[in-house]
GROMACS .gro file of C-alpha atoms in nm:
model
  510
    1MET     CA    1  -4.705   1.055   1.562
    2ASN     CA    2  -4.463   1.008   1.796
    3GLN     CA    3  -4.317   0.661   1.682
    4PRO     CA    4  -3.958   0.741   1.623
    5LEU     CA    5  -3.864   0.646   1.231
    6ALA     CA    6  -3.516   0.465   1.144
    7LEU     CA    7  -3.419   0.477   0.771
    8LEU     CA    8  -3.220   0.157   0.650
    9SER     CA    9  -3.074   0.165   0.293
   10VAL     CA   10  -2.779  -0.063   0.248
   11THR     CA   11  -2.590  -0.265  -0.017
   12ASP     CA   12  -2.402  -0.481   0.246
   13LYS     CA   13  -2.684  -0.669   0.420
   14THR     CA   14  -2.480  -0.829   0.704
   15GLY     CA   15  -2.649  -0.800   1.022
   16LEU     CA   16  -2.926  -0.621   0.876
   17VAL     CA   17  -3.217  -0.845   0.996
   18GLU     CA   18  -3.094  -0.830   1.354
   19PHE     CA   19  -3.048  -0.466   1.367
   20ALA     CA   20  -3.392  -0.401   1.228
   21LYS     CA   21  -3.543  -0.636   1.452
   22GLY     CA   22  -3.370  -0.459   1.757
   23LEU     CA   23  -3.493  -0.118   1.607
   24ALA     CA   24  -3.861  -0.258   1.591
   25GLU     CA   25  -3.822  -0.406   1.966
   26LEU     CA   26  -3.735  -0.077   2.058
   27GLY     CA   27  -4.038   0.109   1.920
   28PHE     CA   28  -3.914   0.253   1.569
   29GLU     CA   29  -4.078   0.236   1.242
   30LEU     CA   30  -3.888   0.113   0.976
   31LEU     CA   31  -3.817   0.305   0.655
   32SER     CA   32  -3.643   0.162   0.381
   33THR     CA   33  -3.557   0.133  -0.001
   34GLY     CA   34  -3.553  -0.151  -0.237
   35GLY     CA   35  -3.359  -0.464  -0.177
   36THR     CA   36  -3.334  -0.343   0.183
   37ALA     CA   37  -3.687  -0.350   0.253
   38ARG     CA   38  -3.747  -0.656   0.048
   39ALA     CA   39  -3.502  -0.839   0.305
   40ILE     CA   40  -3.658  -0.648   0.602
   41ARG     CA   41  -4.018  -0.772   0.515
   42GLU     CA   42  -3.885  -1.140   0.424
   43ALA     CA   43  -3.777  -1.150   0.790
   44GLY     CA   44  -4.132  -1.097   0.888
   45LEU     CA   45  -4.119  -0.721   0.989
   46PRO     CA   46  -4.344  -0.426   0.884
   47VAL     CA   47  -4.184  -0.171   0.678
   48THR     CA   48  -4.253   0.158   0.489
   49GLU     CA   49  -4.107   0.171   0.144
   50VAL     CA   50  -3.945   0.532   0.094
   51ALA     CA   51  -4.146   0.586  -0.211
   52ASP     CA   52  -4.480   0.551   0.021
   53LEU     CA   53  -4.323   0.804   0.283
   54THR     CA   54  -4.227   1.056  -0.016
   55GLY     CA   55  -4.525   0.982  -0.238
   56PHE     CA   56  -4.304   0.964  -0.509
   57PRO     CA   57  -4.168   0.662  -0.717
   58GLU     CA   58  -3.828   0.576  -0.775
   59MET     CA   59  -3.726   0.708  -1.135
   60LEU     CA   60  -3.436   0.719  -1.373
   61ASP     CA   61  -3.351   0.339  -1.287
   62GLY     CA   62  -3.295   0.396  -0.934
   63ARG     CA   63  -3.097   0.723  -0.970
   64VAL     CA   64  -3.355   0.930  -0.800
   65LYS     CA   65  -3.516   0.786  -0.512
   66THR     CA   66  -3.429   0.945  -0.194
   67LEU     CA   67  -3.376   1.270  -0.321
   68HIS     CA   68  -3.667   1.418  -0.125
   69PRO     CA   69  -3.737   1.682   0.153
   70LYS     CA   70  -3.939   1.443   0.311
   71VAL     CA   71  -3.608   1.224   0.378
   72HIS     CA   72  -3.370   1.510   0.364
   73GLY     CA   73  -3.550   1.735   0.606
   74GLY     CA   74  -3.613   1.459   0.851
   75LEU     CA   75  -3.235   1.346   0.843
   76LEU     CA   76  -3.126   1.773   0.881
   77ALA     CA   77  -3.386   1.914   1.124
   78ASP     CA   78  -3.215   2.016   1.431
   79LEU     CA   79  -3.501   1.928   1.685
   80ARG     CA   80  -3.366   2.141   1.963
   81LEU     CA   81  -3.426   2.409   1.735
   82GLU     CA   82  -3.815   2.526   1.764
   83GLN     CA   83  -3.837   2.699   1.409
   84HIS     CA   84  -3.700   2.344   1.268
   85ARG     CA   85  -3.988   2.147   1.479
   86ARG     CA   86  -4.237   2.424   1.340
   87GLN     CA   87  -4.139   2.353   0.982
   88LEU     CA   88  -4.141   1.997   0.982
   89GLU     CA   89  -4.494   1.997   1.158
   90GLU     CA   90  -4.590   2.217   0.870
   91ALA     CA   91  -4.432   2.053   0.577
   92GLY     CA   92  -4.562   1.751   0.721
   93ILE     CA   93  -4.194   1.554   0.776
   94ARG     CA   94  -4.113   1.305   1.048
   95PRO     CA   95  -3.773   1.352   1.171
   96ILE     CA   96  -3.563   1.039   1.154
   97SER     CA   97  -3.340   0.925   1.435
   98VAL     CA   98  -3.110   0.634   1.307
   99ALA     CA   99  -2.983   0.611   0.977
  100ALA     CA  100  -2.834   0.291   0.847
  101ILE     CA  101  -2.675   0.342   0.539
  102ASN     CA  102  -2.413   0.201   0.285
  103LEU     CA  103  -2.327   0.271  -0.037
  104TYR     CA  104  -2.295   0.076  -0.383
  105ARG     CA  105  -1.996  -0.149  -0.426
  106PHE     CA  106  -1.783   0.097  -0.650
  107GLU     CA  107  -1.454  -0.021  -0.531
  108GLU     CA  108  -1.561  -0.387  -0.584
  109THR     CA  109  -1.667  -0.297  -0.959
  110VAL     CA  110  -1.357  -0.151  -1.064
  111THR     CA  111  -1.111  -0.339  -0.922
  112GLU     CA  112  -1.274  -0.644  -1.123
  113PRO     CA  113  -1.280  -0.656  -1.491
  114HIS     CA  114  -1.573  -0.376  -1.594
  115SER     CA  115  -1.688  -0.137  -1.837
  116PRO     CA  116  -1.683   0.217  -1.792
  117GLU     CA  117  -2.071   0.226  -1.780
  118GLN     CA  118  -2.080  -0.020  -1.522
  119ALA     CA  119  -1.810   0.205  -1.274
  120ILE     CA  120  -2.051   0.522  -1.349
  121GLU     CA  121  -2.376   0.324  -1.236
  122SER     CA  122  -2.175   0.181  -0.920
  123ILE     CA  123  -2.126   0.582  -0.801
  124ASP     CA  124  -2.387   0.615  -0.520
  125ILE     CA  125  -2.559   0.945  -0.515
  126GLY     CA  126  -2.834   0.878  -0.284
  127GLY     CA  127  -2.638   0.728   0.007
  128PRO     CA  128  -2.352   0.956   0.029
  129ALA     CA  129  -2.600   1.249   0.043
  130MET     CA  130  -2.802   1.059   0.307
  131ILE     CA  131  -2.496   1.002   0.514
  132ARG     CA  132  -2.371   1.338   0.485
  133ALA     CA  133  -2.705   1.475   0.603
  134ALA     CA  134  -2.725   1.219   0.904
  135ALA     CA  135  -2.375   1.323   1.026
  136LYS     CA  136  -2.391   1.698   1.009
  137ASN     CA  137  -2.723   1.657   1.205
  138HIS     CA  138  -2.557   1.392   1.461
  139ALA     CA  139  -2.693   1.620   1.749
  140ASN     CA  140  -3.038   1.434   1.645
  141VAL     CA  141  -2.935   1.111   1.428
  142ALA     CA  142  -2.735   0.836   1.473
  143VAL     CA  143  -2.590   0.733   1.148
  144VAL     CA  144  -2.466   0.379   1.094
  145VAL     CA  145  -2.216   0.286   0.795
  146ASP     CA  146  -2.085  -0.001   0.945
  147PRO     CA  147  -2.265  -0.336   0.994
  148SER     CA  148  -2.034  -0.405   1.261
  149ASP     CA  149  -2.160  -0.120   1.466
  150TYR     CA  150  -2.498  -0.212   1.495
  151PRO     CA  151  -2.505  -0.414   1.789
  152ALA     CA  152  -2.345  -0.117   1.995
  153VAL     CA  153  -2.593   0.100   1.877
  154LEU     CA  154  -2.862  -0.123   1.987
  155GLU     CA  155  -2.694  -0.122   2.302
  156ALA     CA  156  -2.643   0.261   2.375
  157LEU     CA  157  -3.010   0.290   2.220
  158ARG     CA  158  -3.171   0.058   2.481
  159GLU     CA  159  -2.940   0.240   2.760
  160ASN     CA  160  -3.018   0.591   2.636
  161ARG     CA  161  -2.657   0.691   2.587
  162MET     CA  162  -2.630   0.790   2.248
  163GLU     CA  163  -2.503   1.134   2.298
  164GLY     CA  164  -2.145   1.031   2.266
  165VAL     CA  165  -2.216   0.767   2.048
  166ARG     CA  166  -2.349   0.968   1.794
  167ARG     CA  167  -2.049   1.209   1.722
  168ARG     CA  168  -1.831   0.894   1.730
  169LEU     CA  169  -2.060   0.744   1.466
  170ALA     CA  170  -2.087   1.087   1.235
  171ALA     CA  171  -1.683   1.101   1.228
  172LYS     CA  172  -1.687   0.729   1.076
  173ALA     CA  173  -1.950   0.832   0.855
  174PHE     CA  174  -1.770   1.112   0.690
  175ARG     CA  175  -1.430   0.892   0.697
  176HIS     CA  176  -1.686   0.663   0.494
  177THR     CA  177  -1.797   0.921   0.246
  178ALA     CA  178  -1.459   1.043   0.200
  179PHE     CA  179  -1.300   0.734   0.137
  180TYR     CA  180  -1.596   0.607  -0.115
  181ASP     CA  181  -1.511   0.966  -0.313
  182SER     CA  182  -1.141   0.916  -0.299
  183LEU     CA  183  -1.184   0.618  -0.500
  184VAL     CA  184  -1.427   0.790  -0.709
  185SER     CA  185  -1.246   1.049  -0.799
  186ARG     CA  186  -0.909   0.881  -0.823
  187TYR     CA  187  -1.062   0.655  -1.078
  188LEU     CA  188  -1.196   0.924  -1.300
  189SER     CA  189  -0.861   1.114  -1.278
  190ALA     CA  190  -0.662   0.811  -1.385
  191GLU     CA  191  -0.598   0.916  -1.720
  192GLY     CA  192  -0.587   1.287  -1.648
  193GLU     CA  193  -0.341   1.540  -1.503
  194PRO     CA  194  -0.069   1.345  -1.269
  195PHE     CA  195  -0.081   1.615  -1.009
  196PRO     CA  196  -0.427   1.793  -0.987
  197GLU     CA  197  -0.525   2.078  -0.773
  198THR     CA  198  -0.601   1.874  -0.456
  199LEU     CA  199  -0.443   1.526  -0.391
  200THR     CA  200  -0.736   1.247  -0.241
  201LEU     CA  201  -0.564   0.932  -0.062
  202GLY     CA  202  -0.799   0.660   0.037
  203ALA     CA  203  -0.675   0.372   0.223
  204ARG     CA  204  -0.869   0.090   0.452
  205LEU     CA  205  -0.688  -0.011   0.792
  206SER     CA  206  -0.580  -0.352   0.728
  207ARG     CA  207  -0.407  -0.410   1.070
  208ARG     CA  208  -0.268  -0.240   1.370
  209LEU     CA  209   0.108  -0.360   1.436
  210ARG     CA  210   0.266  -0.345   1.796
  211TYR     CA  211   0.465  -0.064   1.737
  212GLY     CA  212   0.622   0.154   1.452
  213GLU     CA  213   0.989   0.152   1.410
  214ASN     CA  214   1.075   0.181   1.777
  215PRO     CA  215   0.844   0.044   2.074
  216HIS     CA  216   0.762   0.387   2.157
  217GLN     CA  217   0.542   0.495   1.815
  218ALA     CA  218   0.231   0.352   1.754
  219ALA     CA  219   0.167   0.226   1.418
  220ALA     CA  220  -0.068   0.050   1.159
  221LEU     CA  221  -0.069  -0.097   0.844
  222TYR     CA  222  -0.340   0.069   0.583
  223VAL     CA  223  -0.387  -0.071   0.231
  224ASP     CA  224  -0.498   0.122  -0.094
  225PRO     CA  225  -0.756  -0.066  -0.287
  226LEU     CA  226  -0.682   0.101  -0.631
  227ALA     CA  227  -0.314   0.082  -0.577
  228ALA     CA  228  -0.099  -0.154  -0.758
  229PRO     CA  229  -0.035  -0.486  -0.529
  230GLY     CA  230   0.254  -0.535  -0.349
  231ILE     CA  231   0.357  -0.611  -0.001
  232ALA     CA  232   0.091  -0.467   0.132
  233GLN     CA  233  -0.164  -0.732  -0.008
  234ALA     CA  234   0.088  -0.995   0.102
  235ARG     CA  235  -0.049  -1.346   0.249
  236GLN     CA  236   0.129  -1.470   0.552
  237LEU     CA  237   0.140  -1.834   0.556
  238TRP     CA  238   0.379  -1.878   0.894
  239GLY     CA  239   0.546  -1.711   1.167
  240ALA     CA  240   0.493  -1.422   1.427
  241GLU     CA  241   0.296  -1.151   1.398
  242ILE     CA  242   0.433  -0.911   1.153
  243SER     CA  243   0.609  -0.597   1.241
  244TYR     CA  244   0.633  -0.219   1.073
  245ASN     CA  245   1.001  -0.267   1.040
  246ASN     CA  246   0.926  -0.617   0.868
  247LEU     CA  247   0.701  -0.442   0.635
  248LEU     CA  248   0.914  -0.174   0.531
  249ASP     CA  249   1.224  -0.420   0.478
  250ALA     CA  250   0.989  -0.684   0.300
  251ASP     CA  251   0.881  -0.373   0.035
  252ALA     CA  252   1.241  -0.284  -0.026
  253ALA     CA  253   1.368  -0.660  -0.075
  254TRP     CA  254   1.039  -0.749  -0.293
  255GLU     CA  255   1.074  -0.423  -0.517
  256LEU     CA  256   1.458  -0.526  -0.567
  257VAL     CA  257   1.426  -0.900  -0.614
  258THR     CA  258   1.134  -0.871  -0.860
  259ASP     CA  259   1.374  -0.626  -1.094
  260LEU     CA  260   1.636  -0.894  -1.112
  261PRO     CA  261   1.573  -1.185  -1.332
  262ARG     CA  262   1.344  -1.471  -1.244
  263GLY     CA  263   1.536  -1.722  -1.000
  264SER     CA  264   1.725  -1.437  -0.811
  265VAL     CA  265   1.715  -1.414  -0.435
  266ALA     CA  266   1.798  -1.077  -0.237
  267ILE     CA  267   1.835  -1.019   0.095
  268ILE     CA  268   1.767  -0.691   0.284
  269LYS     CA  269   1.869  -0.542   0.607
  270HIS     CA  270   1.800  -0.209   0.761
  271GLY     CA  271   1.623  -0.092   0.409
  272ASN     CA  272   1.930  -0.156   0.221
  273PRO     CA  273   2.039  -0.456  -0.013
  274CYS     CA  274   2.296  -0.683   0.154
  275GLY     CA  275   2.287  -0.968  -0.058
  276ALA     CA  276   2.155  -1.078  -0.423
  277ALA     CA  277   2.222  -1.303  -0.683
  278PHE     CA  278   2.079  -1.519  -0.965
  279HIS     CA  279   2.153  -1.911  -0.998
  280ALA     CA  280   1.938  -2.190  -1.192
  281ASP     CA  281   1.954  -2.346  -0.833
  282PRO     CA  282   1.745  -2.162  -0.590
  283GLY     CA  283   1.923  -2.299  -0.298
  284GLU     CA  284   2.240  -2.200  -0.461
  285ALA     CA  285   2.087  -1.848  -0.547
  286TYR     CA  286   2.010  -1.778  -0.179
  287ARG     CA  287   2.349  -1.896  -0.048
  288LEU     CA  288   2.549  -1.659  -0.283
  289ALA     CA  289   2.311  -1.384  -0.173
  290ARG     CA  290   2.391  -1.433   0.168
  291ALA     CA  291   2.816  -1.470   0.084
  292SER     CA  292   2.753  -1.105  -0.006
  293ASP     CA  293   2.779  -0.995   0.354
  294PRO     CA  294   2.658  -1.261   0.598
  295VAL     CA  295   2.710  -1.068   0.921
  296SER     CA  296   2.459  -0.839   0.777
  297ALA     CA  297   2.195  -1.088   0.631
  298PHE     CA  298   2.172  -1.251   0.990
  299GLY     CA  299   1.834  -1.130   1.090
  300GLY     CA  300   1.745  -1.020   0.720
  301ILE     CA  301   1.477  -1.028   0.520
  302ALA     CA  302   1.500  -1.247   0.199
  303ALA     CA  303   1.305  -1.259  -0.106
  304CYS     CA  304   1.257  -1.487  -0.391
  305HIS     CA  305   1.178  -1.386  -0.795
  306GLY     CA  306   0.955  -1.697  -0.826
  307PRO     CA  307   0.809  -1.964  -0.579
  308LEU     CA  308   0.993  -2.048  -0.300
  309THR     CA  309   1.137  -2.377  -0.319
  310VAL     CA  310   1.204  -2.677  -0.100
  311ALA     CA  311   1.598  -2.603  -0.216
  312ALA     CA  312   1.573  -2.267  -0.125
  313ALA     CA  313   1.395  -2.319   0.224
  314GLU     CA  314   1.654  -2.576   0.339
  315ALA     CA  315   1.937  -2.371   0.207
  316MET     CA  316   1.814  -2.041   0.439
  317CYS     CA  317   1.748  -2.318   0.717
  318GLU     CA  318   2.073  -2.396   0.725
  319LYS     CA  319   2.328  -2.368   1.068
  320GLY     CA  320   2.417  -2.013   1.107
  321ASN     CA  321   2.147  -1.843   0.917
  322PHE     CA  322   1.866  -1.651   1.043
  323LEU     CA  323   1.566  -1.456   0.845
  324GLU     CA  324   1.286  -1.270   0.984
  325VAL     CA  325   1.086  -1.239   0.657
  326VAL     CA  326   1.107  -1.456   0.369
  327VAL     CA  327   0.866  -1.326   0.069
  328ALA     CA  328   0.794  -1.524  -0.293
  329GLU     CA  329   0.555  -1.524  -0.541
  330ARG     CA  330   0.440  -1.881  -0.444
  331VAL     CA  331   0.518  -2.101  -0.148
  332GLU     CA  332   0.540  -2.477  -0.187
  333GLU     CA  333   0.392  -2.685   0.063
  334GLU     CA  334   0.739  -2.864   0.121
  335ALA     CA  335   0.912  -2.550   0.165
  336LEU     CA  336   0.692  -2.418   0.418
  337ALA     CA  337   0.732  -2.755   0.619
  338VAL     CA  338   1.107  -2.687   0.578
  339PHE     CA  339   1.031  -2.393   0.830
  340ARG     CA  340   0.789  -2.537   1.039
  341ALA     CA  341   1.011  -2.784   1.097
  342ARG     CA  342   1.308  -2.546   1.190
  343SER     CA  343   1.356  -2.534   1.583
  344GLY     CA  344   1.431  -2.201   1.713
  345TRP     CA  345   1.372  -1.901   1.461
  346GLY     CA  346   1.188  -2.137   1.206
  347GLN     CA  347   0.899  -2.115   1.418
  348ASN     CA  348   0.868  -1.707   1.420
  349VAL     CA  349   1.008  -1.630   1.064
  350ARG     CA  350   0.713  -1.476   0.858
  351ILE     CA  351   0.648  -1.649   0.527
  352LEU     CA  352   0.486  -1.442   0.264
  353GLU     CA  353   0.331  -1.506  -0.072
  354ALA     CA  354   0.318  -1.131  -0.236
  355PRO     CA  355   0.177  -1.023  -0.570
  356ALA     CA  356   0.481  -0.900  -0.815
  357PRO     CA  357   0.451  -0.561  -0.836
  358PRO     CA  358   0.420  -0.363  -1.159
  359ASP     CA  359   0.692  -0.254  -1.399
  360LYS     CA  360   0.527   0.089  -1.515
  361PRO     CA  361   0.559   0.400  -1.277
  362GLU     CA  362   0.317   0.534  -1.046
  363LEU     CA  363   0.229   0.810  -0.824
  364ARG     CA  364   0.367   0.780  -0.474
  365PRO     CA  365   0.317   1.005  -0.166
  366ARG     CA  366   0.588   1.058   0.065
  367ALA     CA  367   0.507   1.250   0.424
  368ILE     CA  368   0.724   1.550   0.527
  369ARG     CA  369   0.569   1.774   0.816
  370GLY     CA  370   0.316   1.960   0.711
  371GLY     CA  371   0.246   1.841   0.377
  372TRP     CA  372   0.329   1.563   0.094
  373LEU     CA  373   0.585   1.499  -0.164
  374VAL     CA  374   0.455   1.310  -0.452
  375GLN     CA  375   0.647   1.163  -0.739
  376GLU     CA  376   0.660   0.860  -0.973
  377THR     CA  377   0.804   0.500  -0.844
  378ASP     CA  378   1.170   0.489  -0.969
  379GLU     CA  379   1.139   0.253  -1.275
  380GLU     CA  380   1.435   0.220  -1.500
  381PRO     CA  381   1.313   0.453  -1.808
  382ALA     CA  382   1.463   0.322  -2.172
  383ALA     CA  383   1.784   0.469  -2.197
  384ASP     CA  384   2.083   0.439  -2.457
  385TRP     CA  385   2.390   0.344  -2.246
  386ARG     CA  386   2.697   0.509  -2.396
  387VAL     CA  387   3.062   0.331  -2.354
  388VAL     CA  388   3.273   0.664  -2.307
  389THR     CA  389   3.603   0.526  -2.269
  390ASN     CA  390   3.872   0.339  -2.498
  391LYS     CA  391   3.816   0.045  -2.340
  392GLN     CA  392   3.529  -0.153  -2.433
  393PRO     CA  393   3.345  -0.370  -2.168
  394THR     CA  394   3.315  -0.741  -2.262
  395GLU     CA  395   2.970  -0.926  -2.291
  396GLU     CA  396   3.016  -1.050  -1.946
  397GLN     CA  397   3.109  -0.731  -1.787
  398MET     CA  398   2.838  -0.604  -1.985
  399ALA     CA  399   2.588  -0.814  -1.811
  400ALA     CA  400   2.757  -0.754  -1.488
  401LEU     CA  401   2.725  -0.397  -1.549
  402ARG     CA  402   2.319  -0.426  -1.599
  403PHE     CA  403   2.293  -0.648  -1.319
  404GLN     CA  404   2.467  -0.394  -1.077
  405TRP     CA  405   2.278  -0.095  -1.208
  406THR     CA  406   1.955  -0.300  -1.127
  407VAL     CA  407   2.075  -0.364  -0.737
  408VAL     CA  408   2.238  -0.008  -0.710
  409ARG     CA  409   1.901   0.190  -0.753
  410HIS     CA  410   1.759   0.015  -0.472
  411VAL     CA  411   2.071   0.144  -0.244
  412LYS     CA  412   2.056   0.434  -0.018
  413SER     CA  413   2.242   0.746  -0.171
  414ASN     CA  414   2.525   0.799  -0.182
  415ALA     CA  415   2.506   0.431  -0.352
  416ILE     CA  416   2.765   0.203  -0.457
  417VAL     CA  417   2.750  -0.149  -0.564
  418VAL     CA  418   3.037  -0.384  -0.647
  419GLY     CA  419   2.921  -0.751  -0.833
  420THR     CA  420   2.939  -0.959  -1.108
  421ALA     CA  421   2.673  -1.065  -1.365
  422ASP     CA  422   2.505  -1.325  -1.130
  423ARG     CA  423   2.529  -1.158  -0.775
  424LEU     CA  424   2.683  -0.853  -0.535
  425LEU     CA  425   2.971  -0.833  -0.390
  426GLY     CA  426   2.984  -0.533  -0.200
  427VAL     CA  427   2.765  -0.270  -0.115
  428GLY     CA  428   2.832   0.120  -0.003
  429THR     CA  429   2.559   0.302   0.133
  430GLY     CA  430   2.420   0.649   0.277
  431GLN     CA  431   2.729   0.796   0.267
  432MET     CA  432   2.795   1.193   0.257
  433ASN     CA  433   3.024   1.187   0.013
  434ARG     CA  434   3.050   0.931  -0.280
  435VAL     CA  435   3.452   0.800  -0.246
  436GLN     CA  436   3.379   0.674   0.112
  437SER     CA  437   3.095   0.456  -0.025
  438VAL     CA  438   3.334   0.341  -0.303
  439ARG     CA  439   3.599   0.252  -0.025
  440LEU     CA  440   3.308   0.081   0.210
  441ALA     CA  441   3.171  -0.136  -0.118
  442LEU     CA  442   3.532  -0.243  -0.185
  443GLU     CA  443   3.623  -0.325   0.158
  444GLN     CA  444   3.310  -0.570   0.193
  445ALA     CA  445   3.394  -0.733  -0.162
  446GLY     CA  446   3.737  -0.795  -0.084
  447GLN     CA  447   3.955  -0.977  -0.293
  448ALA     CA  448   3.659  -1.042  -0.484
  449ALA     CA  449   3.625  -0.734  -0.638
  450SER     CA  450   3.931  -0.786  -0.855
  451GLY     CA  451   3.781  -0.811  -1.203
  452ALA     CA  452   3.440  -0.701  -1.062
  453VAL     CA  453   3.235  -0.420  -1.178
  454LEU     CA  454   3.130  -0.109  -1.014
  455ALA     CA  455   2.783   0.083  -1.009
  456SER     CA  456   2.688   0.406  -0.893
  457ASP     CA  457   2.367   0.558  -0.871
  458ALA     CA  458   2.505   0.942  -0.946
  459PHE     CA  459   2.800   1.077  -1.116
  460PHE     CA  460   3.167   1.082  -0.970
  461PRO     CA  461   3.242   1.440  -0.935
  462PHE     CA  462   3.607   1.347  -0.922
  463PRO     CA  463   3.826   1.128  -1.030
  464ASP     CA  464   3.904   0.984  -0.690
  465SER     CA  465   3.638   0.768  -0.695
  466VAL     CA  466   3.783   0.584  -1.002
  467LYS     CA  467   4.127   0.571  -0.890
  468THR     CA  468   3.973   0.403  -0.590
  469ALA     CA  469   3.832   0.118  -0.755
  470ALA     CA  470   4.134   0.076  -0.978
  471GLU     CA  471   4.325  -0.014  -0.676
  472ALA     CA  472   4.098  -0.273  -0.580
  473GLY     CA  473   4.095  -0.431  -0.941
  474ILE     CA  474   3.750  -0.321  -1.082
  475ALA     CA  475   3.733  -0.385  -1.429
  476ALA     CA  476   3.419  -0.202  -1.607
  477ILE     CA  477   3.216   0.112  -1.413
  478VAL     CA  478   2.874   0.229  -1.513
  479GLN     CA  479   2.750   0.544  -1.396
  480PRO     CA  480   2.486   0.824  -1.495
  481GLY     CA  481   2.736   1.079  -1.602
  482GLY     CA  482   2.707   1.445  -1.622
  483SER     CA  483   2.915   1.584  -1.380
  484LYS     CA  484   3.134   1.908  -1.480
  485LYS     CA  485   3.414   1.701  -1.445
  486ASP     CA  486   3.339   1.410  -1.647
  487SER     CA  487   3.627   1.481  -1.906
  488GLU     CA  488   3.876   1.437  -1.592
  489VAL     CA  489   3.676   1.124  -1.477
  490ILE     CA  490   3.708   0.954  -1.813
  491ALA     CA  491   4.059   1.020  -1.840
  492ALA     CA  492   4.126   0.867  -1.506
  493ALA     CA  493   3.974   0.553  -1.663
  494ASP     CA  494   4.124   0.588  -1.961
  495ASP     CA  495   4.492   0.584  -1.767
  496LEU     CA  496   4.397   0.313  -1.568
  497GLY     CA  497   4.245   0.051  -1.790
  498ILE     CA  498   3.895   0.091  -1.705
  499ALA     CA  499   3.580   0.057  -1.905
  500MET     CA  500   3.324   0.297  -1.844
  501VAL     CA  501   2.925   0.333  -1.963
  502PHE     CA  502   2.737   0.626  -1.886
  503THR     CA  503   2.345   0.537  -1.876
  504GLY     CA  504   2.237   0.931  -1.902
  505VAL     CA  505   1.996   0.824  -1.601
  506ARG     CA  506   2.041   0.913  -1.209
  507HIS     CA  507   1.882   0.701  -0.924
  508PHE     CA  508   1.935   0.873  -0.607
  509ARG     CA  509   1.745   0.733  -0.331
  510HIS     CA  510   1.685   0.894  -0.004
   0.00000   0.00000   0.00000
């Protein structure tokens, strides 16, 4: 029989009937399974069940239905080879020219409440096997895994220009099965070895961005369906198209503010905090955060731990402000209206609703040329703080030390922050020596540094930073400790009347 054969076996039936009609009009005999065959038949199209082709009914609750030589032989035969054509004829196997296949909804199953048994039964076996067979044999078979490709495939078939199309479809098919397998392997590995012998990453294109960090760099956002949610899953309610740098800074702002008490506001510029504050009045929380460094806050990204209220929106839209992005767990409709009514930048500011990130460590990869580094996220471990000086911090100073210790781990090293129990006053970031970061933080804090506290992401290698802090009136310091010269640093603090606390935990950020 010379009639070409098209195999259709899909979970996602979007566009299925139209594609099947198009194939039938082109003279294809339709071969299908289960629910796909039923949908085609209900559309009034003739269809052959796979079980009728193979002479073998599906078994084991549908686990075995397409794993048969009459299916895989038809998909894998290279018709350019005489011996393949002869073997097909001897075995009574018909070649398959088109295979439209997509897979069981494993992702949907495991990202919703489910039992382990439901997850296992959602692992597709026959589908990936057929996709891979057809993709390997793309010189002869057009494999279609994405319903959005159906119209283009029909057009290419009508115009007899399938050669280049088949290769592109095969590449997409292997990406499809690789992504699917990555989800299965990661799901099954979730409670196992944190650093297995191979690393599988699975992410789906969310959007193509205008450009990357700079206009000459191409960029896109991919979303990992198994990762803990965050900025990548944020919903944009208002504003201009979001950019690569917007997303980076929004992520930094969101990670910081959700570590601070509810009601806090954080402002980020170029990946570093330039403002952070807590206040019962959301508007005042923003004003205090902006006051930390109003110059840097201009054109920054603001994040609210909690809802974005009218009071906060009005404070953000006051004269002299300019924000690129605002992030909150929930945006009040009246607050959104404040930005819509704000002339100028209010028309472009990106307003995002984002899910709060988890407070437990998760593995996060980071690319270096030629490979990946993988580490746990830097969540604050349970640790006993230890006062190491003769002078004890007051209750208010201890609250300030905890607030600033939360902020400093979100600052790029060498990191120093100065502030109080409810606001950030100064930041020293990214300096190659620690004492220079101290000077920058104190300079930004100005006279407000007197009586404030200071936090350092790593130990002080020498007493010079403590002496510099004392000259500005710093009352208490929190740092990890661990320097060979800890005794000299502590002695300097004692001589200068500064309380000092060791956390035993370092928070480098590169």
